[in-house]
Tab-separated table of C-alpha atoms in Angstrom:
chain	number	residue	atom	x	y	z
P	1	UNK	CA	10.700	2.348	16.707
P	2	UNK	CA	7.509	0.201	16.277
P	3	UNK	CA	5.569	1.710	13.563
P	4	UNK	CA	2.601	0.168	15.945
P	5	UNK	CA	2.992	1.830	19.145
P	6	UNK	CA	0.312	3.973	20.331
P	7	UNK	CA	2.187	4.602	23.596
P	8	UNK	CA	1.742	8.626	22.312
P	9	UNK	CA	-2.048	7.823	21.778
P	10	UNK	CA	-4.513	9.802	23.793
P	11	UNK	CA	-7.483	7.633	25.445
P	12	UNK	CA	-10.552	8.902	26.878
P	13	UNK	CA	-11.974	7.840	29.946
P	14	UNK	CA	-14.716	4.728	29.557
P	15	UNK	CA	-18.397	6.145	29.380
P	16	UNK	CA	-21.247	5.163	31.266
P	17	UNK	CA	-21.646	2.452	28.550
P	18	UNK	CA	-18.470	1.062	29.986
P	19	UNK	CA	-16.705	0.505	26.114
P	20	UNK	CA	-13.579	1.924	26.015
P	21	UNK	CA	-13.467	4.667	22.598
P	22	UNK	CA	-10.633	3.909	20.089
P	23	UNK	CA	-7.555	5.628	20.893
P	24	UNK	CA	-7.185	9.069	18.953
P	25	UNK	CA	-3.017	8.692	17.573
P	26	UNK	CA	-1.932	12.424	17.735
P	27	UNK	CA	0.267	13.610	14.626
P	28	UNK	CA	3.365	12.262	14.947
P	29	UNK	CA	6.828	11.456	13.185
P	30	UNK	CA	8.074	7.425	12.926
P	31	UNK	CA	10.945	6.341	11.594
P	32	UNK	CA	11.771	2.470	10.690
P	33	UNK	CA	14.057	0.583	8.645
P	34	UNK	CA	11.690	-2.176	8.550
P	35	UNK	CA	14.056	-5.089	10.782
P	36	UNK	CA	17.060	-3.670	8.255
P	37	UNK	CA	15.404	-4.250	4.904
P	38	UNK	CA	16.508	-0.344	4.669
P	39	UNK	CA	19.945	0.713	4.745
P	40	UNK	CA	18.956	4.189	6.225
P	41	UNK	CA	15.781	4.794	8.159
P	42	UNK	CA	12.546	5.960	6.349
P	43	UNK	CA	10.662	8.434	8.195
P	44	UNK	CA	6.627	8.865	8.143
P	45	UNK	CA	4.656	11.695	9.451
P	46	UNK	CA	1.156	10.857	10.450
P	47	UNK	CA	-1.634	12.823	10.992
P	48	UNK	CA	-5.273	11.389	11.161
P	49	UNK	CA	-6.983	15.172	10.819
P	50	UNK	CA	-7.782	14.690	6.952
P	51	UNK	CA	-8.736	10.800	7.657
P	52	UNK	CA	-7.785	7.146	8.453
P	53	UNK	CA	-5.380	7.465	5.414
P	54	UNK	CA	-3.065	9.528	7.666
P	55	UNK	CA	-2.070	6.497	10.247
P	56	UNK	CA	0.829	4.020	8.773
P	57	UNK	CA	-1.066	0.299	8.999
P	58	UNK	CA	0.201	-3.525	9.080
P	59	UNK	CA	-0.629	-4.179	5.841
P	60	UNK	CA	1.790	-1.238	5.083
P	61	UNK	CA	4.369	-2.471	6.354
P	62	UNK	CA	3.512	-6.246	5.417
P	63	UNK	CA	3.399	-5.395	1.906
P	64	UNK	CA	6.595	-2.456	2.183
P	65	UNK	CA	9.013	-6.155	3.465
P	66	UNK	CA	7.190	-8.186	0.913
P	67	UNK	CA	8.422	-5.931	-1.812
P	68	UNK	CA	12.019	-4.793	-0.196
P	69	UNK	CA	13.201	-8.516	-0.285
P	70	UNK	CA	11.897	-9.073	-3.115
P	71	UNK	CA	13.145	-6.097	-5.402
P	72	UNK	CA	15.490	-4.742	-3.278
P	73	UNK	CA	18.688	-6.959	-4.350
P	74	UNK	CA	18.933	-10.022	-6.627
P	75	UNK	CA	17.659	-10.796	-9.838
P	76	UNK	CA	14.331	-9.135	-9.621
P	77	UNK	CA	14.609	-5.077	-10.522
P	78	UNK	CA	12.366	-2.423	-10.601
P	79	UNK	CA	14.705	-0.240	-13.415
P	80	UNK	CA	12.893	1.042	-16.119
P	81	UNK	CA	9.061	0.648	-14.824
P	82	UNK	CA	5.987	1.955	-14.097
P	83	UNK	CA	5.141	1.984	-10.691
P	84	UNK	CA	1.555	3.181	-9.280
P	85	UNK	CA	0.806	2.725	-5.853
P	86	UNK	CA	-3.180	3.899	-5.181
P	87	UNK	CA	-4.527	4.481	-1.946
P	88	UNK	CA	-0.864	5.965	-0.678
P	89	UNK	CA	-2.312	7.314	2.701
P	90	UNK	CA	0.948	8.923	3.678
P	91	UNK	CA	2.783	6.965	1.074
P	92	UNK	CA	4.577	4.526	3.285
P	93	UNK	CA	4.660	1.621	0.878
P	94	UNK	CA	6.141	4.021	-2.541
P	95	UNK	CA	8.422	5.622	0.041
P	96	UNK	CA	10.274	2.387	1.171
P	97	UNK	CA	10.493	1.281	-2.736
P	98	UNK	CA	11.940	4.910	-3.538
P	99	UNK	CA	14.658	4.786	-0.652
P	100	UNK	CA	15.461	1.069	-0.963
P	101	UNK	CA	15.023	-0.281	-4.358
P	102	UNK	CA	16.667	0.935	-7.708
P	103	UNK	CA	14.344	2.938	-10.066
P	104	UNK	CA	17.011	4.148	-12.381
P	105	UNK	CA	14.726	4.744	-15.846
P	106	UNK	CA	11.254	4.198	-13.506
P	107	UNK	CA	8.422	5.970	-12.801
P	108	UNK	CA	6.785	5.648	-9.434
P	109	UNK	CA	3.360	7.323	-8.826
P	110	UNK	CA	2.153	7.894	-5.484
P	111	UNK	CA	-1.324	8.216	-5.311
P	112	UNK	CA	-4.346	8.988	-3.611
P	113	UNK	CA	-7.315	11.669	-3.143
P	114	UNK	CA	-6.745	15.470	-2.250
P	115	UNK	CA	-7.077	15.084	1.313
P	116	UNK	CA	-3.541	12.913	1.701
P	117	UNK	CA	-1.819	15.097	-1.299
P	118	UNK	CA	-0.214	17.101	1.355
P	119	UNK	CA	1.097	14.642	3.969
P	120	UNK	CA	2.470	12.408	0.552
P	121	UNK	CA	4.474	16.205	0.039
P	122	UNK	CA	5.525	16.551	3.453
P	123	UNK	CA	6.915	12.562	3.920
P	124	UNK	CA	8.670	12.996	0.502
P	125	UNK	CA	10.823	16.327	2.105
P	126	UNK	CA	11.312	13.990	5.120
P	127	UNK	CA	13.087	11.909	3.265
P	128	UNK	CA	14.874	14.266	1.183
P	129	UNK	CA	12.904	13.025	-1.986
P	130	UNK	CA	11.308	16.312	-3.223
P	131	UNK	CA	13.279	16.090	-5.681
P	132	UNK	CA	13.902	12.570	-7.003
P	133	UNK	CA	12.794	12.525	-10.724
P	134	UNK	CA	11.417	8.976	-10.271
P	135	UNK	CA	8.736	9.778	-7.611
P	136	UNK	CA	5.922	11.431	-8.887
P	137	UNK	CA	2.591	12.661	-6.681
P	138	UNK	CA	-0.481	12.585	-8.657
P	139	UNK	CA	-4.263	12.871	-7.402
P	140	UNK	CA	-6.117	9.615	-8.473
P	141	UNK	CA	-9.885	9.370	-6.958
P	142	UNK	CA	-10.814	6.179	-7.568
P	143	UNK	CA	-14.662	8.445	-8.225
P	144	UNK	CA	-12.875	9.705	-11.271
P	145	UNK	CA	-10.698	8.401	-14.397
P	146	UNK	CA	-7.004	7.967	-13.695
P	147	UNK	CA	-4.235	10.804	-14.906
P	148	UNK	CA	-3.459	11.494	-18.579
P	149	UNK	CA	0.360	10.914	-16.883
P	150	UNK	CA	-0.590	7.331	-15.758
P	151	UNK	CA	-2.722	6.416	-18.044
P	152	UNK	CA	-0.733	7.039	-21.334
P	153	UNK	CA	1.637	3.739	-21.102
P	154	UNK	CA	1.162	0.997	-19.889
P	155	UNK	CA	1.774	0.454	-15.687
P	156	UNK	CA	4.078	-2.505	-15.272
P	157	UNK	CA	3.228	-2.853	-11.079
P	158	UNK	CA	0.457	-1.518	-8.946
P	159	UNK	CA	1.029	-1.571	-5.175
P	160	UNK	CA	-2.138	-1.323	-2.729
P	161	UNK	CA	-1.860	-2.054	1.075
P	162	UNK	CA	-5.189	-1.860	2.899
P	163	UNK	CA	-7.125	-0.097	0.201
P	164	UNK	CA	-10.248	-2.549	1.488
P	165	UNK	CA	-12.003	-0.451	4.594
P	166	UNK	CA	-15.329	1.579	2.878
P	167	UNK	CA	-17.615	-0.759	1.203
P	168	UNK	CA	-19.354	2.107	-0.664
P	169	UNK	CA	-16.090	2.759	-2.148
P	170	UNK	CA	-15.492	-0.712	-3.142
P	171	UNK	CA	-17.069	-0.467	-6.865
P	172	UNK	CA	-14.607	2.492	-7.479
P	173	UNK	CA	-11.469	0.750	-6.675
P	174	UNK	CA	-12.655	-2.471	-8.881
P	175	UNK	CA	-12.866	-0.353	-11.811
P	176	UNK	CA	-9.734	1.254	-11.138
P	177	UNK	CA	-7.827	-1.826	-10.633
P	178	UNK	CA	-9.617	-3.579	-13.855
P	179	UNK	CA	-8.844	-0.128	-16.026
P	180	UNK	CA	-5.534	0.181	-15.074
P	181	UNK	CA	-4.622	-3.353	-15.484
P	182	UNK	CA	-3.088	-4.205	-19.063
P	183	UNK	CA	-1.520	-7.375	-20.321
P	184	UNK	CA	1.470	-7.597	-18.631
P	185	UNK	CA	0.421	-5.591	-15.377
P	186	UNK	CA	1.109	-7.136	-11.818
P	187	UNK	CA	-1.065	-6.033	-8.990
P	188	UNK	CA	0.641	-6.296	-5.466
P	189	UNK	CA	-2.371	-6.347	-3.326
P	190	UNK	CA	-2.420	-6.359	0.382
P	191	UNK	CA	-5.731	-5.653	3.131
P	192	UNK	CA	-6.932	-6.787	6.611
P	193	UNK	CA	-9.916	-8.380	6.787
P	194	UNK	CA	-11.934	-6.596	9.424
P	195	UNK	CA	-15.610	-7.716	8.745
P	196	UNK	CA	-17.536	-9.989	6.033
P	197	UNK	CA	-18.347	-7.168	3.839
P	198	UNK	CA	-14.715	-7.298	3.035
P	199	UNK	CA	-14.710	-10.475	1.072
P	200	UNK	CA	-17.248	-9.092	-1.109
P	201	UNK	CA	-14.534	-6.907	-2.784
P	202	UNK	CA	-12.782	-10.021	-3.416
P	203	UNK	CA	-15.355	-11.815	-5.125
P	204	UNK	CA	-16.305	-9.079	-7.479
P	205	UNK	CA	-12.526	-8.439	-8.637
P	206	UNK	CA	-11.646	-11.953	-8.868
P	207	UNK	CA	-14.671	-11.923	-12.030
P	208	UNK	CA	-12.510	-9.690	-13.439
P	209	UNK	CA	-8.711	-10.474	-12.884
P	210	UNK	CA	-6.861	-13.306	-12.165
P	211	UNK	CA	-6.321	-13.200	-8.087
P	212	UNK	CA	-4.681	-15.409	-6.154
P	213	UNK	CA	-2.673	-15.425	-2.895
P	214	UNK	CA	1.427	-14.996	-3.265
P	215	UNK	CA	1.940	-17.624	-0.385
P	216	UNK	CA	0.354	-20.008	-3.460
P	217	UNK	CA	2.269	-18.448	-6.829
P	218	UNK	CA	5.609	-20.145	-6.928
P	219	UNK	CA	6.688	-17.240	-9.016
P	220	UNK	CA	6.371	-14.522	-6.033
P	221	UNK	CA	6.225	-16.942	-2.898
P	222	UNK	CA	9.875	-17.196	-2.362
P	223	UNK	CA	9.794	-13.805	-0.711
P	224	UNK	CA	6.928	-14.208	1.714
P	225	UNK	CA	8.086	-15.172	4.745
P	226	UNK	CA	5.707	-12.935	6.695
P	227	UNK	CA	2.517	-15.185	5.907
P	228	UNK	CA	2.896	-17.317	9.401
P	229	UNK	CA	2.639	-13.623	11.422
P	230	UNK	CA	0.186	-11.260	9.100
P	231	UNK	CA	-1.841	-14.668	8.554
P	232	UNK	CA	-2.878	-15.111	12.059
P	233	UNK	CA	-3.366	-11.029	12.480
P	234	UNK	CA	-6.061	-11.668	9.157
P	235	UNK	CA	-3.941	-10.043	6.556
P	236	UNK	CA	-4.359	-11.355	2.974
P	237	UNK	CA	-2.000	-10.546	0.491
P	238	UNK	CA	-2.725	-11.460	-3.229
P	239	UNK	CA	-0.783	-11.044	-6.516
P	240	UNK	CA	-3.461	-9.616	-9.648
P	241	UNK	CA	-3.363	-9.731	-13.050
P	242	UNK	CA	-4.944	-9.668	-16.346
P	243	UNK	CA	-7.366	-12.523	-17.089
P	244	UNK	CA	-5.979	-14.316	-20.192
């Protein structure tokens, strides 16, 4: 199934302004295995009544195929780290790393504020991952300091797809980012540029880490073959780290 059909979407009639509303996506359950990166199908309840969080996105899934060929196989492994991913919405991006990656020794935290807590719960038992000892749920408002849990060692990868929508909220995730971020941290950073205010965010965090785009790191390029689509849709996706 497309993760991006709205065929079950529910569309007013146009008002007398003659501007057709945005289409309200009633709760629903989508399963994908992401063009095969998956050898089983991941399935993703969404629900928009606690907020935009509750919809699965493109840079989801952009950044979900980035990190599934990347860490999936090969010589790249995610055993024995520390895994946050902030902003989770329904946790679609931690998800596909949990079902298709190995995490033997890790610790994956799926994050975000109390609204999306419970959909995070209900996608896990979806997926029959209530009770996998390397997927952890935590509550992390970006308004407020990050876990004891997280906080007490070091986070070798943070994962973020389209964390960039609320420009009052953009101060908040900088800090986050910049506080979470120690020496040898990598920062897998994904977002849709919708208007100008967007950029802003960029500017401020690349005073404080070292940004650049993976299509331009030949460390982490190998694995983006997405950039000729999610470019031309105007997704950005950018590796972060520690300024040195």
């Amino acid at each position: 199934m497309d993760l991006f059909d709205n065929s079950d979407s529910e569309i007013e009639p146009l008002g007398s302004d003659l501007v057709a509303p945005a289409p309200i996506l009633r709760p629903r359950t989508t399963e994908t295995d992401f063009g095969g990166l998956l050898d089983t199908h991941l399935k993703l309840h969404e629900d928009l009544a606690k907020g935009c969080g509750g919809q699965i996105w493109p840079a989801g899934e952009i950044l979900t195929k980035y990190l599934l060929r990347r860490y999936k196989n090969g010589e790249n492994s995610l055993k024995g780290k520390r895994i946050v991913e902030l902003g989770a919405g329904g946790g679609l991006v931690g998800l596909a790393v949990a079902a298709g990656c190995d995490l033997e020794g890790s610790e994956l935290y799926i994050t975000d504020m109390h609204a999306m807590i419970d959909l995070i719960h209900k996608n896990l038992e979806l997926n029959d991952m209530q009770n996998k000892k390397e997927v952890k749920v935590e509550l992390l408002d970006w308004a407020n300091p990050a876990p004891k849990v997280i906080v007490e060692k070091p986070v070798d990868f943070i994962i973020a797809a389209d964390c960039v929508y609320y420009e009052p909220a953009f101060p908040l995730l900088e800090k986050t980012l910049v506080d979470l971020v120690s020496e040898n941290t990598i920062v897998f950073f994904c977002f849709k540029k919708r208007r100008r205010a967007d950029l802003t965010f960029m500017k401020a965090i690349k005073k404080r880490l070292k940004v650049r785009e993976i299509k331009d790191d030949p460390n982490f390029s190998k694995e983006d073959t997405d950039y000729p689509q999610y470019h031309r849709e105007n997704l950005f996706m950018y590796i972060m780290s520690k300024k040195v």
